[in-house]
Amino acid sequence: MFYHLMVTDDCNLCCSYCRAKMFDEEDEPAGSPGTIDETITENFSCGKRELYAFLEKDADAVLTFIGGEPLLNIPFVREVMDEAPVKRFMLQTNGTKLLELGAEYINRFETILISIDGDKELTDGHRGYGIYETVTSAARKIREDGFTGELIARMTIAEDTEIFSAVTHLADTKLFSSIHWQMDADFTGDLSRRRFAEWKNGYNAGIRRLAEEWVSRMQSGTVPKWYPFLSTTEDLLTGQKTKLRCGSGYVNYSIMTNGFIAPCPIMVGMADYYAGHISSANPAELPEIPIQEPCLSCDIYDFCGGRCLYSNIVRPWGEEYALVCDTVRNLKESLEAVLPRIEELMKSCVLSLESFAHTRYNGCEIIP
């Protein structure tokens, strides 16, 4: 099982699509988060012994540190890495304090996801002046200091993102093993202030172009790990159907700062959807928190697996929930269009099915 451990809700940045939105008035959502847990604390406040006892029941536990910015509490991260009965660790970070963790700990991570949105202008425009240089310097330094794990560039994209140039820029830096992107869409009630409906047409065109570029780069015999393309294409090749691709609520759970277990890091405090508490829950018996309509009746559900569980429940964009779905349909059609070229590369032994191997449920949502 995969677990996101919420180290802290605090963060040292105020990104335009995250904490900056706390200062905006939100549109009325169509759904409700349900009962709000008012015992949530800013920092992890549950006993570490309870945490370790819970994790010890899962021999295959994978623990991902997340926030906020988890490295605002480096001593806690180090203590858990030293003491927890876990063999596999991952980290989601904005990268600004990564080097302070120290190579001894950095090199123990199987995967590190660093937030970066594309080139310097795009990243600094959303995350703050100098962040691009800080993050890329940190990525370069940890490699020099011996980090051999997967380093994922985790992008957030919005209306000023040109997806083709943003992804290829990060790929061409050669700093990152993999790239993932997630849309700033349907997470907050901001649709009335957005031009998403207009922008997504250009995004869809960029995805079609990016899929062509992805296959062109496979001629070398290596499949670039661009996550929204990766497991989706692997499943198209094998005919595999999927559930929610991020794994939230059935193989990927989040441990809140007060020890309650939520299906997703975004669903902080949504008590009606908790799967238990680390003091009493058994990892093997955690209940599944399923996706709901309209996803289940969708004709591409077996490919998509369902949109974000949080947005499926809360519906921040109200009746325009399906607005994002057009991009998922375009993703499927774009990959199906290049599939014959991929199959030819496999037939000629340039690639094999193993070329698409990757770790699923590692914090990449897959469906943007």
PDB file of C-alpha atoms in Angstrom, residues 101-271:
ATOM      1  CA  LEU A 101      17.880  17.506   4.225  1.00  0.00           C
ATOM      2  CA  GLY A 102      21.381  16.204   3.481  1.00  0.00           C
ATOM      3  CA  ALA A 103      22.656  13.626   1.000  1.00  0.00           C
ATOM      4  CA  GLU A 104      22.538  10.857   3.627  1.00  0.00           C
ATOM      5  CA  TYR A 105      18.747  11.080   3.619  1.00  0.00           C
ATOM      6  CA  ILE A 106      18.142  12.305   0.075  1.00  0.00           C
ATOM      7  CA  ASN A 107      19.917   9.265  -1.359  1.00  0.00           C
ATOM      8  CA  ARG A 108      17.590   6.920   0.527  1.00  0.00           C
ATOM      9  CA  PHE A 109      14.523   8.097  -1.367  1.00  0.00           C
ATOM     10  CA  GLU A 110      13.221   5.865  -4.113  1.00  0.00           C
ATOM     11  CA  THR A 111      11.420   8.821  -5.713  1.00  0.00           C
ATOM     12  CA  ILE A 112      11.469  12.582  -5.276  1.00  0.00           C
ATOM     13  CA  LEU A 113       8.795  14.733  -6.892  1.00  0.00           C
ATOM     14  CA  ILE A 114       9.865  18.369  -7.275  1.00  0.00           C
ATOM     15  CA  SER A 115       7.388  21.095  -8.206  1.00  0.00           C
ATOM     16  CA  ILE A 116       8.409  23.019 -11.327  1.00  0.00           C
ATOM     17  CA  ASP A 117       6.121  24.274 -14.076  1.00  0.00           C
ATOM     18  CA  GLY A 118       8.332  24.595 -17.152  1.00  0.00           C
ATOM     19  CA  ASP A 119      10.873  27.264 -18.014  1.00  0.00           C
ATOM     20  CA  LYS A 120      12.114  30.047 -15.750  1.00  0.00           C
ATOM     21  CA  GLU A 121       9.484  32.618 -16.726  1.00  0.00           C
ATOM     22  CA  LEU A 122       6.576  30.215 -16.260  1.00  0.00           C
ATOM     23  CA  THR A 123       7.817  28.721 -12.982  1.00  0.00           C
ATOM     24  CA  ASP A 124       8.802  32.017 -11.362  1.00  0.00           C
ATOM     25  CA  GLY A 125       5.559  33.614 -12.541  1.00  0.00           C
ATOM     26  CA  HIS A 126       3.499  31.098 -10.577  1.00  0.00           C
ATOM     27  CA  ARG A 127       5.797  30.136  -7.712  1.00  0.00           C
ATOM     28  CA  GLY A 128       7.924  33.202  -7.006  1.00  0.00           C
ATOM     29  CA  TYR A 129      11.045  34.964  -8.240  1.00  0.00           C
ATOM     30  CA  GLY A 130      14.140  32.772  -8.267  1.00  0.00           C
ATOM     31  CA  ILE A 131      12.318  29.488  -7.693  1.00  0.00           C
ATOM     32  CA  TYR A 132      13.296  28.014 -11.074  1.00  0.00           C
ATOM     33  CA  GLU A 133      17.011  28.502 -10.396  1.00  0.00           C
ATOM     34  CA  THR A 134      16.660  27.225  -6.838  1.00  0.00           C
ATOM     35  CA  VAL A 135      14.867  24.066  -7.953  1.00  0.00           C
ATOM     36  CA  THR A 136      17.051  23.239 -10.947  1.00  0.00           C
ATOM     37  CA  SER A 137      20.209  23.864  -8.905  1.00  0.00           C
ATOM     38  CA  ALA A 138      18.918  21.509  -6.210  1.00  0.00           C
ATOM     39  CA  ALA A 139      18.095  18.845  -8.810  1.00  0.00           C
ATOM     40  CA  ARG A 140      21.576  19.124 -10.277  1.00  0.00           C
ATOM     41  CA  LYS A 141      23.255  19.054  -6.852  1.00  0.00           C
ATOM     42  CA  ILE A 142      21.472  15.940  -5.535  1.00  0.00           C
ATOM     43  CA  ARG A 143      22.540  14.045  -8.656  1.00  0.00           C
ATOM     44  CA  GLU A 144      26.126  15.168  -8.120  1.00  0.00           C
ATOM     45  CA  ASP A 145      25.851  13.960  -4.516  1.00  0.00           C
ATOM     46  CA  GLY A 146      24.775  10.477  -5.509  1.00  0.00           C
ATOM     47  CA  PHE A 147      20.993  10.418  -5.788  1.00  0.00           C
ATOM     48  CA  THR A 148      20.130   7.609  -8.210  1.00  0.00           C
ATOM     49  CA  GLY A 149      16.375   7.365  -7.662  1.00  0.00           C
ATOM     50  CA  GLU A 150      13.566   8.667  -9.826  1.00  0.00           C
ATOM     51  CA  LEU A 151      13.407  12.458  -9.933  1.00  0.00           C
ATOM     52  CA  ILE A 152      10.010  13.627 -11.188  1.00  0.00           C
ATOM     53  CA  ALA A 153       9.328  17.153 -12.400  1.00  0.00           C
ATOM     54  CA  ARG A 154       5.786  17.729 -11.140  1.00  0.00           C
ATOM     55  CA  MET A 155       4.153  20.501 -13.140  1.00  0.00           C
ATOM     56  CA  THR A 156       1.002  22.464 -12.463  1.00  0.00           C
ATOM     57  CA  ILE A 157      -0.406  23.897 -15.671  1.00  0.00           C
ATOM     58  CA  ALA A 158      -2.809  26.754 -16.241  1.00  0.00           C
ATOM     59  CA  GLU A 159      -3.892  29.131 -18.996  1.00  0.00           C
ATOM     60  CA  ASP A 160      -0.434  30.577 -19.536  1.00  0.00           C
ATOM     61  CA  THR A 161       1.087  27.116 -20.043  1.00  0.00           C
ATOM     62  CA  GLU A 162       1.925  26.014 -23.574  1.00  0.00           C
ATOM     63  CA  ILE A 163       2.089  22.320 -22.803  1.00  0.00           C
ATOM     64  CA  PHE A 164       4.376  21.226 -25.626  1.00  0.00           C
ATOM     65  CA  SER A 165       7.120  23.750 -24.923  1.00  0.00           C
ATOM     66  CA  ALA A 166       6.812  23.406 -21.135  1.00  0.00           C
ATOM     67  CA  VAL A 167       7.217  19.611 -21.138  1.00  0.00           C
ATOM     68  CA  THR A 168       9.932  19.471 -23.784  1.00  0.00           C
ATOM     69  CA  HIS A 169      11.864  22.210 -21.978  1.00  0.00           C
ATOM     70  CA  LEU A 170      11.993  20.153 -18.797  1.00  0.00           C
ATOM     71  CA  ALA A 171      12.810  16.985 -20.727  1.00  0.00           C
ATOM     72  CA  ASP A 172      15.678  18.710 -22.521  1.00  0.00           C
ATOM     73  CA  THR A 173      17.278  19.962 -19.300  1.00  0.00           C
ATOM     74  CA  LYS A 174      18.184  16.286 -18.647  1.00  0.00           C
ATOM     75  CA  LEU A 175      17.783  16.997 -14.934  1.00  0.00           C
ATOM     76  CA  PHE A 176      14.687  14.873 -14.392  1.00  0.00           C
ATOM     77  CA  SER A 177      14.041  11.147 -14.841  1.00  0.00           C
ATOM     78  CA  SER A 178      10.348  11.755 -15.416  1.00  0.00           C
ATOM     79  CA  ILE A 179       7.736  14.443 -15.954  1.00  0.00           C
ATOM     80  CA  HIS A 180       4.180  14.701 -14.682  1.00  0.00           C
ATOM     81  CA  TRP A 181       1.670  17.483 -15.190  1.00  0.00           C
ATOM     82  CA  GLN A 182      -1.561  18.283 -13.383  1.00  0.00           C
ATOM     83  CA  MET A 183      -4.132  20.862 -14.456  1.00  0.00           C
ATOM     84  CA  ASP A 184      -5.155  23.696 -12.197  1.00  0.00           C
ATOM     85  CA  ALA A 185      -8.791  22.852 -12.903  1.00  0.00           C
ATOM     86  CA  ASP A 186     -11.858  22.079 -10.782  1.00  0.00           C
ATOM     87  CA  PHE A 187     -10.038  22.187  -7.447  1.00  0.00           C
ATOM     88  CA  THR A 188     -11.390  25.557  -6.280  1.00  0.00           C
ATOM     89  CA  GLY A 189     -14.474  27.606  -7.103  1.00  0.00           C
ATOM     90  CA  ASP A 190     -12.719  29.897  -9.553  1.00  0.00           C
ATOM     91  CA  LEU A 191     -14.334  29.032 -12.896  1.00  0.00           C
ATOM     92  CA  SER A 192     -15.961  32.454 -13.259  1.00  0.00           C
ATOM     93  CA  ARG A 193     -12.500  34.048 -13.217  1.00  0.00           C
ATOM     94  CA  ARG A 194     -10.951  31.595 -15.662  1.00  0.00           C
ATOM     95  CA  ARG A 195     -10.739  31.244 -19.433  1.00  0.00           C
ATOM     96  CA  PHE A 196     -10.309  27.478 -19.247  1.00  0.00           C
ATOM     97  CA  ALA A 197     -12.938  26.624 -21.871  1.00  0.00           C
ATOM     98  CA  GLU A 198     -11.090  28.722 -24.440  1.00  0.00           C
ATOM     99  CA  TRP A 199      -7.596  27.614 -23.392  1.00  0.00           C
ATOM    100  CA  LYS A 200      -8.260  23.883 -23.397  1.00  0.00           C
ATOM    101  CA  ASN A 201      -8.540  23.818 -27.189  1.00  0.00           C
ATOM    102  CA  GLY A 202      -4.933  24.934 -27.458  1.00  0.00           C
ATOM    103  CA  TYR A 203      -3.987  22.501 -24.700  1.00  0.00           C
ATOM    104  CA  ASN A 204      -5.629  19.631 -26.580  1.00  0.00           C
ATOM    105  CA  ALA A 205      -3.715  20.539 -29.736  1.00  0.00           C
ATOM    106  CA  GLY A 206      -0.510  20.677 -27.697  1.00  0.00           C
ATOM    107  CA  ILE A 207      -1.172  17.207 -26.276  1.00  0.00           C
ATOM    108  CA  ARG A 208      -1.611  15.774 -29.780  1.00  0.00           C
ATOM    109  CA  ARG A 209       1.688  17.331 -30.811  1.00  0.00           C
ATOM    110  CA  LEU A 210       3.364  16.176 -27.597  1.00  0.00           C
ATOM    111  CA  ALA A 211       2.218  12.582 -28.144  1.00  0.00           C
ATOM    112  CA  GLU A 212       3.856  12.647 -31.583  1.00  0.00           C
ATOM    113  CA  GLU A 213       7.049  14.015 -30.029  1.00  0.00           C
ATOM    114  CA  TRP A 214       6.942  11.349 -27.315  1.00  0.00           C
ATOM    115  CA  VAL A 215       6.901   8.549 -29.883  1.00  0.00           C
ATOM    116  CA  SER A 216       9.642  10.217 -31.933  1.00  0.00           C
ATOM    117  CA  ARG A 217      11.897  10.149 -28.884  1.00  0.00           C
ATOM    118  CA  MET A 218      11.271   6.407 -28.524  1.00  0.00           C
ATOM    119  CA  GLN A 219      13.338   5.744 -31.645  1.00  0.00           C
ATOM    120  CA  SER A 220      16.377   5.607 -29.349  1.00  0.00           C
ATOM    121  CA  GLY A 221      14.910   2.542 -27.640  1.00  0.00           C
ATOM    122  CA  THR A 222      13.852   4.334 -24.457  1.00  0.00           C
ATOM    123  CA  VAL A 223      10.348   5.430 -23.505  1.00  0.00           C
ATOM    124  CA  PRO A 224      10.397   8.890 -21.889  1.00  0.00           C
ATOM    125  CA  LYS A 225       8.600   8.729 -18.557  1.00  0.00           C
ATOM    126  CA  TRP A 226       5.961  11.355 -19.222  1.00  0.00           C
ATOM    127  CA  TYR A 227       3.415  10.061 -16.739  1.00  0.00           C
ATOM    128  CA  PRO A 228       0.080  11.072 -18.278  1.00  0.00           C
ATOM    129  CA  PHE A 229       1.172   9.095 -21.352  1.00  0.00           C
ATOM    130  CA  LEU A 230       2.919   6.212 -19.614  1.00  0.00           C
ATOM    131  CA  SER A 231       0.471   3.969 -17.763  1.00  0.00           C
ATOM    132  CA  THR A 232      -2.344   4.980 -20.098  1.00  0.00           C
ATOM    133  CA  THR A 233      -0.408   3.720 -23.130  1.00  0.00           C
ATOM    134  CA  GLU A 234       0.739   0.594 -21.315  1.00  0.00           C
ATOM    135  CA  ASP A 235      -2.919  -0.196 -20.616  1.00  0.00           C
ATOM    136  CA  LEU A 236      -3.930   0.499 -24.218  1.00  0.00           C
ATOM    137  CA  LEU A 237      -1.252  -1.960 -25.341  1.00  0.00           C
ATOM    138  CA  THR A 238      -2.419  -4.683 -22.959  1.00  0.00           C
ATOM    139  CA  GLY A 239      -6.155  -3.960 -22.956  1.00  0.00           C
ATOM    140  CA  GLN A 240      -6.056  -3.400 -19.198  1.00  0.00           C
ATOM    141  CA  LYS A 241      -8.972  -1.535 -17.604  1.00  0.00           C
ATOM    142  CA  THR A 242      -8.328   0.825 -14.723  1.00  0.00           C
ATOM    143  CA  LYS A 243      -9.848   2.336 -11.618  1.00  0.00           C
ATOM    144  CA  LEU A 244      -8.922   5.808 -10.381  1.00  0.00           C
ATOM    145  CA  ARG A 245      -5.392   6.086 -11.757  1.00  0.00           C
ATOM    146  CA  CYS A 246      -3.850   7.888  -8.789  1.00  0.00           C
ATOM    147  CA  GLY A 247      -4.944   4.970  -6.585  1.00  0.00           C
ATOM    148  CA  SER A 248      -6.677   7.218  -4.053  1.00  0.00           C
ATOM    149  CA  GLY A 249      -9.056   5.366  -1.796  1.00  0.00           C
ATOM    150  CA  TYR A 250      -8.069   1.828  -2.685  1.00  0.00           C
ATOM    151  CA  VAL A 251      -4.280   1.477  -2.870  1.00  0.00           C
ATOM    152  CA  ASN A 252      -3.131   4.994  -2.016  1.00  0.00           C
ATOM    153  CA  TYR A 253      -4.205   6.592   1.284  1.00  0.00           C
ATOM    154  CA  SER A 254      -3.214   9.755   3.131  1.00  0.00           C
ATOM    155  CA  ILE A 255      -2.413  10.024   6.827  1.00  0.00           C
ATOM    156  CA  MET A 256      -3.597  13.383   8.124  1.00  0.00           C
ATOM    157  CA  THR A 257      -1.695  15.369  10.757  1.00  0.00           C
ATOM    158  CA  ASN A 258      -4.071  14.052  13.463  1.00  0.00           C
ATOM    159  CA  GLY A 259      -3.675  10.414  12.426  1.00  0.00           C
ATOM    160  CA  PHE A 260      -6.918   9.973  10.526  1.00  0.00           C
ATOM    161  CA  ILE A 261      -6.654   8.232   7.171  1.00  0.00           C
ATOM    162  CA  ALA A 262      -8.145  10.009   4.153  1.00  0.00           C
ATOM    163  CA  PRO A 263      -8.325   8.656   0.601  1.00  0.00           C
ATOM    164  CA  CYS A 264      -6.421  11.606  -0.870  1.00  0.00           C
ATOM    165  CA  PRO A 265      -4.084  14.411   0.307  1.00  0.00           C
ATOM    166  CA  ILE A 266      -6.487  17.038  -1.031  1.00  0.00           C
ATOM    167  CA  MET A 267      -9.366  15.673   1.050  1.00  0.00           C
ATOM    168  CA  VAL A 268      -8.007  17.152   4.277  1.00  0.00           C
ATOM    169  CA  GLY A 269     -10.618  17.130   7.012  1.00  0.00           C
ATOM    170  CA  MET A 270     -13.377  15.490   4.926  1.00  0.00           C
ATOM    171  CA  ALA A 271     -14.394  13.232   7.816  1.00  0.00           C
TER     172      ALA A 271
END
